[in-house]
PDB file of N, CA, C and O in Angstrom:
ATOM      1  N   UNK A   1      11.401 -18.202  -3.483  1.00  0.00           N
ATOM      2  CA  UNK A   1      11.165 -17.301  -2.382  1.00  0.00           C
ATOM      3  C   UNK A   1      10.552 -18.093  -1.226  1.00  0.00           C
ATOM      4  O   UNK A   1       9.434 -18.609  -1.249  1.00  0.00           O
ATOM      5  N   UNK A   2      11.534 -18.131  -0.082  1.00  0.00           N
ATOM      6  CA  UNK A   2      10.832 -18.691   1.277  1.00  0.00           C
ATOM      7  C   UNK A   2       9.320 -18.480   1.518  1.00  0.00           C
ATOM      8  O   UNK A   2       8.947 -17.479   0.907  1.00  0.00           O
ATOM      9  N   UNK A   3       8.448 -19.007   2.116  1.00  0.00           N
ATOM     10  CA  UNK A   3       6.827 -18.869   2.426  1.00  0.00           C
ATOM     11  C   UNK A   3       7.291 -18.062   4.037  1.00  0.00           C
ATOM     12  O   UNK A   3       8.345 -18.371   4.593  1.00  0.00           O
ATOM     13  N   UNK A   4       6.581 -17.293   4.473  1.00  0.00           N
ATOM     14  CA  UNK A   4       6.968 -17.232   6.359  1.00  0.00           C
ATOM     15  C   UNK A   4       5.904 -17.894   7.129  1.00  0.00           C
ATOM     16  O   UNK A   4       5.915 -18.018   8.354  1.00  0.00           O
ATOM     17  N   UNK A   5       4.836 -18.381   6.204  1.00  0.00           N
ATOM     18  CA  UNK A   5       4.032 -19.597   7.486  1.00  0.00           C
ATOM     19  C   UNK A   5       3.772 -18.712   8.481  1.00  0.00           C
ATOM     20  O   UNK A   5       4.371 -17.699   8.844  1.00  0.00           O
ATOM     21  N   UNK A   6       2.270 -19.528   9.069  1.00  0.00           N
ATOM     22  CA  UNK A   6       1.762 -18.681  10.208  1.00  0.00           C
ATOM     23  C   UNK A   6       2.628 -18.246  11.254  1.00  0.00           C
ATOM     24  O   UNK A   6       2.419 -17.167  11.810  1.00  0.00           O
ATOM     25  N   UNK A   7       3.621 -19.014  11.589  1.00  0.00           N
ATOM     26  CA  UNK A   7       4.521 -18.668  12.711  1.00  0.00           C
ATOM     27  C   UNK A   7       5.537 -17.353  12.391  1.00  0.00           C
ATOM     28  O   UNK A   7       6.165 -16.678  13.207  1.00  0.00           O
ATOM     29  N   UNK A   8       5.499 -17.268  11.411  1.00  0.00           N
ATOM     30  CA  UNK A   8       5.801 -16.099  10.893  1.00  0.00           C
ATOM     31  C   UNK A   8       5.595 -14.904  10.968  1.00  0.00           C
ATOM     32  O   UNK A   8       6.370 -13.963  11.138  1.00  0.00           O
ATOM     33  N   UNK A   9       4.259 -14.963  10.806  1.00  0.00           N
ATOM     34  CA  UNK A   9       2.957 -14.198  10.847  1.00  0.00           C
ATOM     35  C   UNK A   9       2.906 -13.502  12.275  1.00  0.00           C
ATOM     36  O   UNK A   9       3.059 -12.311  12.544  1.00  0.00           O
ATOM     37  N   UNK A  10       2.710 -14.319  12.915  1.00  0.00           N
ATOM     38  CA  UNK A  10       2.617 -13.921  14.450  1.00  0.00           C
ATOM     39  C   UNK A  10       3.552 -13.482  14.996  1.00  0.00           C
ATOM     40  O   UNK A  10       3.371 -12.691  15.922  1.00  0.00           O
ATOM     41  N   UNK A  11       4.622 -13.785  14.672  1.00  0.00           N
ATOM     42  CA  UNK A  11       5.648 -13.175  15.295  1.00  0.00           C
ATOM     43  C   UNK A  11       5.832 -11.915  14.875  1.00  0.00           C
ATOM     44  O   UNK A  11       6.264 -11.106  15.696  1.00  0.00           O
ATOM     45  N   UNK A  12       5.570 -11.520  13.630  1.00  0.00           N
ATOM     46  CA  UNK A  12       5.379  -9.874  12.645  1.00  0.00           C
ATOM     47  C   UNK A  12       4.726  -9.211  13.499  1.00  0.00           C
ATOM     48  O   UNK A  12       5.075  -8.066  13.785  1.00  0.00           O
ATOM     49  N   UNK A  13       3.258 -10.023  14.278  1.00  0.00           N
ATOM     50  CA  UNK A  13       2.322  -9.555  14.181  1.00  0.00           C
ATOM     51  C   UNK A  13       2.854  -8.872  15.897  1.00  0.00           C
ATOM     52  O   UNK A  13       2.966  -7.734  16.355  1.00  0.00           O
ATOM     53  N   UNK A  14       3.005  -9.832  16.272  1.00  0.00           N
ATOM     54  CA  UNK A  14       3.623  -9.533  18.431  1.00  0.00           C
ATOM     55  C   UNK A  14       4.585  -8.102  18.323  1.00  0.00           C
ATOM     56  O   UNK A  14       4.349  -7.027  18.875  1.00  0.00           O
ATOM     57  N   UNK A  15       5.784  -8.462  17.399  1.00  0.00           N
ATOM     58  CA  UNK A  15       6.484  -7.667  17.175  1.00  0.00           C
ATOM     59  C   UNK A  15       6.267  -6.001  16.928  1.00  0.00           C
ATOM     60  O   UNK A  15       6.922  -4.999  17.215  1.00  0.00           O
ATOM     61  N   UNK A  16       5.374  -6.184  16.449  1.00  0.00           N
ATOM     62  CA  UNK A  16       4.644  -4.454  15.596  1.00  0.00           C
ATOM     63  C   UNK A  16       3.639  -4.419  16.938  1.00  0.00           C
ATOM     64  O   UNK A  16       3.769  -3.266  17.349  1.00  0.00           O
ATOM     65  N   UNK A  17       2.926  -4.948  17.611  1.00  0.00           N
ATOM     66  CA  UNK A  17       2.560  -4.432  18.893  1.00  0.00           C
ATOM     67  C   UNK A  17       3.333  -4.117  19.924  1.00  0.00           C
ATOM     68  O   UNK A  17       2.902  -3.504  20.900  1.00  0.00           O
ATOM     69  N   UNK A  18       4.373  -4.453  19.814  1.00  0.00           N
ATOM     70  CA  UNK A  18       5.046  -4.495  20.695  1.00  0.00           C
ATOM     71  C   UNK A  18       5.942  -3.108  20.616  1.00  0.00           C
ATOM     72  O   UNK A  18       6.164  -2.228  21.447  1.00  0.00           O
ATOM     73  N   UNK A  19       6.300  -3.279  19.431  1.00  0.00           N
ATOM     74  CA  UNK A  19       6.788  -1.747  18.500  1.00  0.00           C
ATOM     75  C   UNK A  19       5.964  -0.795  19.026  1.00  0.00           C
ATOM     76  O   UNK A  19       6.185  -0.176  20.067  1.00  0.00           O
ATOM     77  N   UNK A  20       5.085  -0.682  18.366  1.00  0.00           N
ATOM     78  CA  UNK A  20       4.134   0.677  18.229  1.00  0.00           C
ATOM     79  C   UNK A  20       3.092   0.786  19.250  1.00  0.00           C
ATOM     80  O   UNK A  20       3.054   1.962  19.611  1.00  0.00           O
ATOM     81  N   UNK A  21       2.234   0.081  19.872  1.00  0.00           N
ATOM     82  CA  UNK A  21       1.475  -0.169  20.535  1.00  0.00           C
ATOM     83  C   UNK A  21       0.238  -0.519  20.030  1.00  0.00           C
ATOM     84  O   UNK A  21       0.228  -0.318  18.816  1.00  0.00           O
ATOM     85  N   UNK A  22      -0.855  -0.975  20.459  1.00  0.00           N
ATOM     86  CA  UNK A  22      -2.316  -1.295  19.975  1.00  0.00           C
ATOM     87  C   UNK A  22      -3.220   0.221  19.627  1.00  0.00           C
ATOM     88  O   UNK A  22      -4.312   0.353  19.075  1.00  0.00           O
ATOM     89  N   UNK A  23      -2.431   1.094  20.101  1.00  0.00           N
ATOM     90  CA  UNK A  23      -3.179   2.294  19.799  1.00  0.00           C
ATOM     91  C   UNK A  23      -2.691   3.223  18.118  1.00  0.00           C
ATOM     92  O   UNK A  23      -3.364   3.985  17.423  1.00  0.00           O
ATOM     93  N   UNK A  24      -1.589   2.830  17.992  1.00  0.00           N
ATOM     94  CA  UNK A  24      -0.788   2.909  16.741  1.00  0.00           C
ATOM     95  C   UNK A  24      -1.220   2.109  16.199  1.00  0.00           C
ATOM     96  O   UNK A  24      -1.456   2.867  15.258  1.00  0.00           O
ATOM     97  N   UNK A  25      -1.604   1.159  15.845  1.00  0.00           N
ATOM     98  CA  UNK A  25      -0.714   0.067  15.268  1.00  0.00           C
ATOM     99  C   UNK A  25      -2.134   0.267  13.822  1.00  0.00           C
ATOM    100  O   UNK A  25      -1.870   0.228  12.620  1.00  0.00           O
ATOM    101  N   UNK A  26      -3.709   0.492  14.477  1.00  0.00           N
ATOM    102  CA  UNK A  26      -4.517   1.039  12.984  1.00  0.00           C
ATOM    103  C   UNK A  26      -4.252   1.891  12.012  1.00  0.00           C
ATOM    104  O   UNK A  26      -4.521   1.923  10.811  1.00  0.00           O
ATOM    105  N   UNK A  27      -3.576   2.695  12.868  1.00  0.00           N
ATOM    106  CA  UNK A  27      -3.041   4.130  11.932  1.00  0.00           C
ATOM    107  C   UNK A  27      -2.162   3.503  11.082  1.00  0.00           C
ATOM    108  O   UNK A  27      -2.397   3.441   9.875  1.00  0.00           O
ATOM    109  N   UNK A  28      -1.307   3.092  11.512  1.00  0.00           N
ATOM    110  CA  UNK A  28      -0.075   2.660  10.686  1.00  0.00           C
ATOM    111  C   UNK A  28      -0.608   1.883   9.410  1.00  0.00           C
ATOM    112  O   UNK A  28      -0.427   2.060   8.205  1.00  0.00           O
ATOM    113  N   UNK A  29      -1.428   0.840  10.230  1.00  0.00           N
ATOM    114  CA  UNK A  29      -1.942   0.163   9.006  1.00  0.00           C
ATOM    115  C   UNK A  29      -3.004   1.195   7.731  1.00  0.00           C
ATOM    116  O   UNK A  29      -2.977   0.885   6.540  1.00  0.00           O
ATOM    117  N   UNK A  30      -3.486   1.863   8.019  1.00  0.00           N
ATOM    118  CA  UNK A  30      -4.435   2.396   7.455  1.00  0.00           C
ATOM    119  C   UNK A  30      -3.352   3.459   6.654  1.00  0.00           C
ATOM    120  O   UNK A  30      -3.565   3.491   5.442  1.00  0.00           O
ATOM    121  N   UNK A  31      -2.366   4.226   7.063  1.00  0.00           N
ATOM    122  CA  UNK A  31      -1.238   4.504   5.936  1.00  0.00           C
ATOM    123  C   UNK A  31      -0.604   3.686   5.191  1.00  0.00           C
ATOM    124  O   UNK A  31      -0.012   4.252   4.272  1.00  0.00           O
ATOM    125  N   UNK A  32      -0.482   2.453   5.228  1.00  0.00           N
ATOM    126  CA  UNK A  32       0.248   1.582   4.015  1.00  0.00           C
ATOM    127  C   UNK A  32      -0.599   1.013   3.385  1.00  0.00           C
ATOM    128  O   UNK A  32      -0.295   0.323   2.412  1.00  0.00           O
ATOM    129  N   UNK A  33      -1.985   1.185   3.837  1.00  0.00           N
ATOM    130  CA  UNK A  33      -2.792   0.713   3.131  1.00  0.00           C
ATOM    131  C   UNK A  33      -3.279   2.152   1.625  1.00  0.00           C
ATOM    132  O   UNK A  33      -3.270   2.158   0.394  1.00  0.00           O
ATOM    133  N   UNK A  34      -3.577   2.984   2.555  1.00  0.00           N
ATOM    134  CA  UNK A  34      -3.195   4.276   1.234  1.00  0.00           C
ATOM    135  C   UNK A  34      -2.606   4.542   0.212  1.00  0.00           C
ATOM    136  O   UNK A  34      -2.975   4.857  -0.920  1.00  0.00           O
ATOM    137  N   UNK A  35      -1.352   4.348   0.834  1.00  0.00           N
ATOM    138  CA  UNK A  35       0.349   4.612   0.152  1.00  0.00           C
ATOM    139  C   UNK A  35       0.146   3.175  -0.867  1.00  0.00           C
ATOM    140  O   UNK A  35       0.387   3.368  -2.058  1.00  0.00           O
ATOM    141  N   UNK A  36      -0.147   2.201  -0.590  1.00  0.00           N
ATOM    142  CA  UNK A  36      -0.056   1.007  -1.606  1.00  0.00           C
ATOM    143  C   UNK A  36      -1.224   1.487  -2.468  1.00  0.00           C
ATOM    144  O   UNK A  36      -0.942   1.257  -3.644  1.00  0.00           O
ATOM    145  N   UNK A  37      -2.422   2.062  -2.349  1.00  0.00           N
ATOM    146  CA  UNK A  37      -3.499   2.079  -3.186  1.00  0.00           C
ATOM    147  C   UNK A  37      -3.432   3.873  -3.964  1.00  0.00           C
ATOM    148  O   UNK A  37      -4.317   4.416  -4.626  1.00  0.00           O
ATOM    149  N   UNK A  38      -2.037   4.444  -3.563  1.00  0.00           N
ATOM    150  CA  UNK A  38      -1.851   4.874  -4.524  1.00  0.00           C
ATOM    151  C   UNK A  38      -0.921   4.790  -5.550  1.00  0.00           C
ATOM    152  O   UNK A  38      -0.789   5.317  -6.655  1.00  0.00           O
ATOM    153  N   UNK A  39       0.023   3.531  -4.512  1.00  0.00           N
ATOM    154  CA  UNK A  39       0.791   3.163  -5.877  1.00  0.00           C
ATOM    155  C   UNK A  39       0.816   2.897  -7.109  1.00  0.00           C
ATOM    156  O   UNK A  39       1.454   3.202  -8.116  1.00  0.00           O
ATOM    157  N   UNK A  40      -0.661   1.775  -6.562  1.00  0.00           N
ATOM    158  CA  UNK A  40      -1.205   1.024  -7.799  1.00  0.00           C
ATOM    159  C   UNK A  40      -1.846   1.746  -8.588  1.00  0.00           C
ATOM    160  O   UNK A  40      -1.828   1.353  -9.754  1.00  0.00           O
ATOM    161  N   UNK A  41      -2.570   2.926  -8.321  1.00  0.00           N
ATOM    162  CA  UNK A  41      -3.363   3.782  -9.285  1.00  0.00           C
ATOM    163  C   UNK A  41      -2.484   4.628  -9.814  1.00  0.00           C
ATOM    164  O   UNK A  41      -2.825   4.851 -10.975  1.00  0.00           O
ATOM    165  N   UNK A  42      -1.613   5.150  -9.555  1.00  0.00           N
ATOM    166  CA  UNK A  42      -0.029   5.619  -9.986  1.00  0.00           C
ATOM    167  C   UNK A  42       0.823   4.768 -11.355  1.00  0.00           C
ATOM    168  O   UNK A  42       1.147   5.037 -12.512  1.00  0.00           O
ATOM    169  N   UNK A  43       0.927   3.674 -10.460  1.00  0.00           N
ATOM    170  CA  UNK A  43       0.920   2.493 -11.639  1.00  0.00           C
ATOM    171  C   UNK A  43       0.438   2.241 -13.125  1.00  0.00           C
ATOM    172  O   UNK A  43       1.083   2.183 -14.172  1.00  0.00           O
ATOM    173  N   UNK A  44      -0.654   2.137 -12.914  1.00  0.00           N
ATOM    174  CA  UNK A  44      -1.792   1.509 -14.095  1.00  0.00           C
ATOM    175  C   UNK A  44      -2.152   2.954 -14.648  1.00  0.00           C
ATOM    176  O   UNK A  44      -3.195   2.779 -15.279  1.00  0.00           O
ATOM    177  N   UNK A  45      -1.823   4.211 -14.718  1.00  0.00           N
ATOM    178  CA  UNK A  45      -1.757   5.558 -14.801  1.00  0.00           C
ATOM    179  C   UNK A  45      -0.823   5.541 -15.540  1.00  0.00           C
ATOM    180  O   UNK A  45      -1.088   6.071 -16.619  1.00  0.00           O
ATOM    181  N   UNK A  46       0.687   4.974 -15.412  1.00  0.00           N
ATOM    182  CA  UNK A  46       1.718   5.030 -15.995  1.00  0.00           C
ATOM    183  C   UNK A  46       1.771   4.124 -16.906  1.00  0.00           C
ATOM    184  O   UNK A  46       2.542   4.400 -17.825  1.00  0.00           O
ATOM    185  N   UNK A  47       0.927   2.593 -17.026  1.00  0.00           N
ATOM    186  CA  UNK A  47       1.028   1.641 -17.645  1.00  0.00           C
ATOM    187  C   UNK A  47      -0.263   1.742 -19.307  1.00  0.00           C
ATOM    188  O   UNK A  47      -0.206   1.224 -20.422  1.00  0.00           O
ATOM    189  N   UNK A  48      -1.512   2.898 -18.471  1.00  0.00           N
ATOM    190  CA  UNK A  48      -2.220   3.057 -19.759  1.00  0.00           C
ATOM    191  C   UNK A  48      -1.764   3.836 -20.399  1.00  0.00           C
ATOM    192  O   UNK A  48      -1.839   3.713 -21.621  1.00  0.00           O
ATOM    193  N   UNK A  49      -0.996   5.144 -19.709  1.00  0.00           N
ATOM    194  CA  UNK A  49      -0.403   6.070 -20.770  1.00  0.00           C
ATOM    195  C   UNK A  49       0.731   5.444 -21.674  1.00  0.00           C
ATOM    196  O   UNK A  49       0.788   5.643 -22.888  1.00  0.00           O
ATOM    197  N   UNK A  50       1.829   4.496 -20.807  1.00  0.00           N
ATOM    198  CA  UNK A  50       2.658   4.063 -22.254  1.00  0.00           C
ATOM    199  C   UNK A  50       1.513   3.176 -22.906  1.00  0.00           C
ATOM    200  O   UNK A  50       1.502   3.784 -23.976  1.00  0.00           O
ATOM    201  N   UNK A  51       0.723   2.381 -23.040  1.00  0.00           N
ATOM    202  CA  UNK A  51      -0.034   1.265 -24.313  1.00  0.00           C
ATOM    203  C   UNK A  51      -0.769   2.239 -25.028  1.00  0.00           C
ATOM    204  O   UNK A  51      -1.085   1.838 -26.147  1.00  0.00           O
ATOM    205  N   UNK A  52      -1.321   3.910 -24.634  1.00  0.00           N
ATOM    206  CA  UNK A  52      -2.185   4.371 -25.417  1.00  0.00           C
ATOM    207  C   UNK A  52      -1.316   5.878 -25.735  1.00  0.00           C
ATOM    208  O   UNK A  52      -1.867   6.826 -26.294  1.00  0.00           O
ATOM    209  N   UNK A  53      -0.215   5.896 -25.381  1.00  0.00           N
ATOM    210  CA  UNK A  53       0.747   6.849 -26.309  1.00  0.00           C
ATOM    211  C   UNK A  53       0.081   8.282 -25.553  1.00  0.00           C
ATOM    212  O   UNK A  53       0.491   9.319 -26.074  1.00  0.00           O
ATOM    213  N   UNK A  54      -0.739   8.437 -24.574  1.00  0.00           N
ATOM    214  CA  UNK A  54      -1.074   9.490 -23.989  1.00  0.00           C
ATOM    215  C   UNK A  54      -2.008   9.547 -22.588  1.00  0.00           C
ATOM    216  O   UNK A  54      -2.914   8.857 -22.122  1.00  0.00           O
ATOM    217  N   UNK A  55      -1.362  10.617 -22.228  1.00  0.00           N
ATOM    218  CA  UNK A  55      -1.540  10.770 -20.480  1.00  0.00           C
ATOM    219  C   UNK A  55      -3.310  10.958 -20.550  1.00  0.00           C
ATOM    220  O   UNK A  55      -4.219  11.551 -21.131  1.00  0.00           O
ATOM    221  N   UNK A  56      -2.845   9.490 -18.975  1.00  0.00           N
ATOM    222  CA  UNK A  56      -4.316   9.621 -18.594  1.00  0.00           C
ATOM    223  C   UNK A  56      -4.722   9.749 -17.236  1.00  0.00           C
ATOM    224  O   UNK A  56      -4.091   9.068 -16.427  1.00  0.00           O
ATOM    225  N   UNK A  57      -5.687  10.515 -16.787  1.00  0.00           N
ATOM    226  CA  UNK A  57      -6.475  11.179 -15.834  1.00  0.00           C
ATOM    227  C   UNK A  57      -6.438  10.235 -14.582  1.00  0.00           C
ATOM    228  O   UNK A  57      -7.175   9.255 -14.475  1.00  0.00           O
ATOM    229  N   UNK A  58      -5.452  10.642 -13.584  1.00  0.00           N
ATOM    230  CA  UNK A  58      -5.385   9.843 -12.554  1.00  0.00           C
ATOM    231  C   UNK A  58      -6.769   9.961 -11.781  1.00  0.00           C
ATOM    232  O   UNK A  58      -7.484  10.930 -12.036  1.00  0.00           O
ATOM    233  N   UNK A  59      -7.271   8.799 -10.632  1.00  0.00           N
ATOM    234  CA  UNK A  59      -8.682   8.894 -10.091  1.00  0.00           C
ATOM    235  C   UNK A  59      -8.307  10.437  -9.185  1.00  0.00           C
ATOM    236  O   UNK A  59      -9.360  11.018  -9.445  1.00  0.00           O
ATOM    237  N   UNK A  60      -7.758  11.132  -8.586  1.00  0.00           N
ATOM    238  CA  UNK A  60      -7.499  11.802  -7.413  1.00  0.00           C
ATOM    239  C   UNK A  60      -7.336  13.433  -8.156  1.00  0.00           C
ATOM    240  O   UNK A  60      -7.480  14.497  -7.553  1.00  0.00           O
ATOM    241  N   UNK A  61      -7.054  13.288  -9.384  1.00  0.00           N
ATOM    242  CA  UNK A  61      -6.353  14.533 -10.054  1.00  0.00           C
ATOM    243  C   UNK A  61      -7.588  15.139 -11.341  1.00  0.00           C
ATOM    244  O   UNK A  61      -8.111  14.486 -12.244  1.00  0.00           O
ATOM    245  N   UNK A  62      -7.760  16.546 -10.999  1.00  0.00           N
ATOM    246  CA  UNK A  62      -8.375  17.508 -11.212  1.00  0.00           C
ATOM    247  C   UNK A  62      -7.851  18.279 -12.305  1.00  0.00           C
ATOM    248  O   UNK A  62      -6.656  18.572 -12.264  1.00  0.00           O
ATOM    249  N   UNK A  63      -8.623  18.691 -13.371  1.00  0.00           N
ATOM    250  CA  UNK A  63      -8.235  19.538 -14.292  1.00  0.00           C
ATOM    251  C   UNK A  63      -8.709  21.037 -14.355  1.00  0.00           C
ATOM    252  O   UNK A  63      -8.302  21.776 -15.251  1.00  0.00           O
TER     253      UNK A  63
END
């Protein structure tokens, strides 16, 4: 898998300002930052219930 190196980086980075604006551009981040941190707890939710043969209590979910 290619590396994209800082020049990379910056250019992602110009690009998505340039996209969205500087006034967007926290929000946005602050939703994929969510959406990934519930993947992962989604995840490891799905990964203890198959090793322990039964469903377990996501952090967010209420009984």
């Amino acid at each position: 898998m290619p590396n994209i190196g800082i020049t990379g980086i910056i250019l992602v980075v110009i690009l998505a300002l340039l996209l969205f604006g500087p006034k967007k551009l926290p929000e946005l981040g602050k939703a994929v930052g969510t959406t990934i941190r519930e993947f992962r707890s989604g995840t490891r939710a799905l990964v203890a219930e198959d090793e322990q043969g039964k469903p377990v209590e996501q952090a967010g979910e209420k009984k």
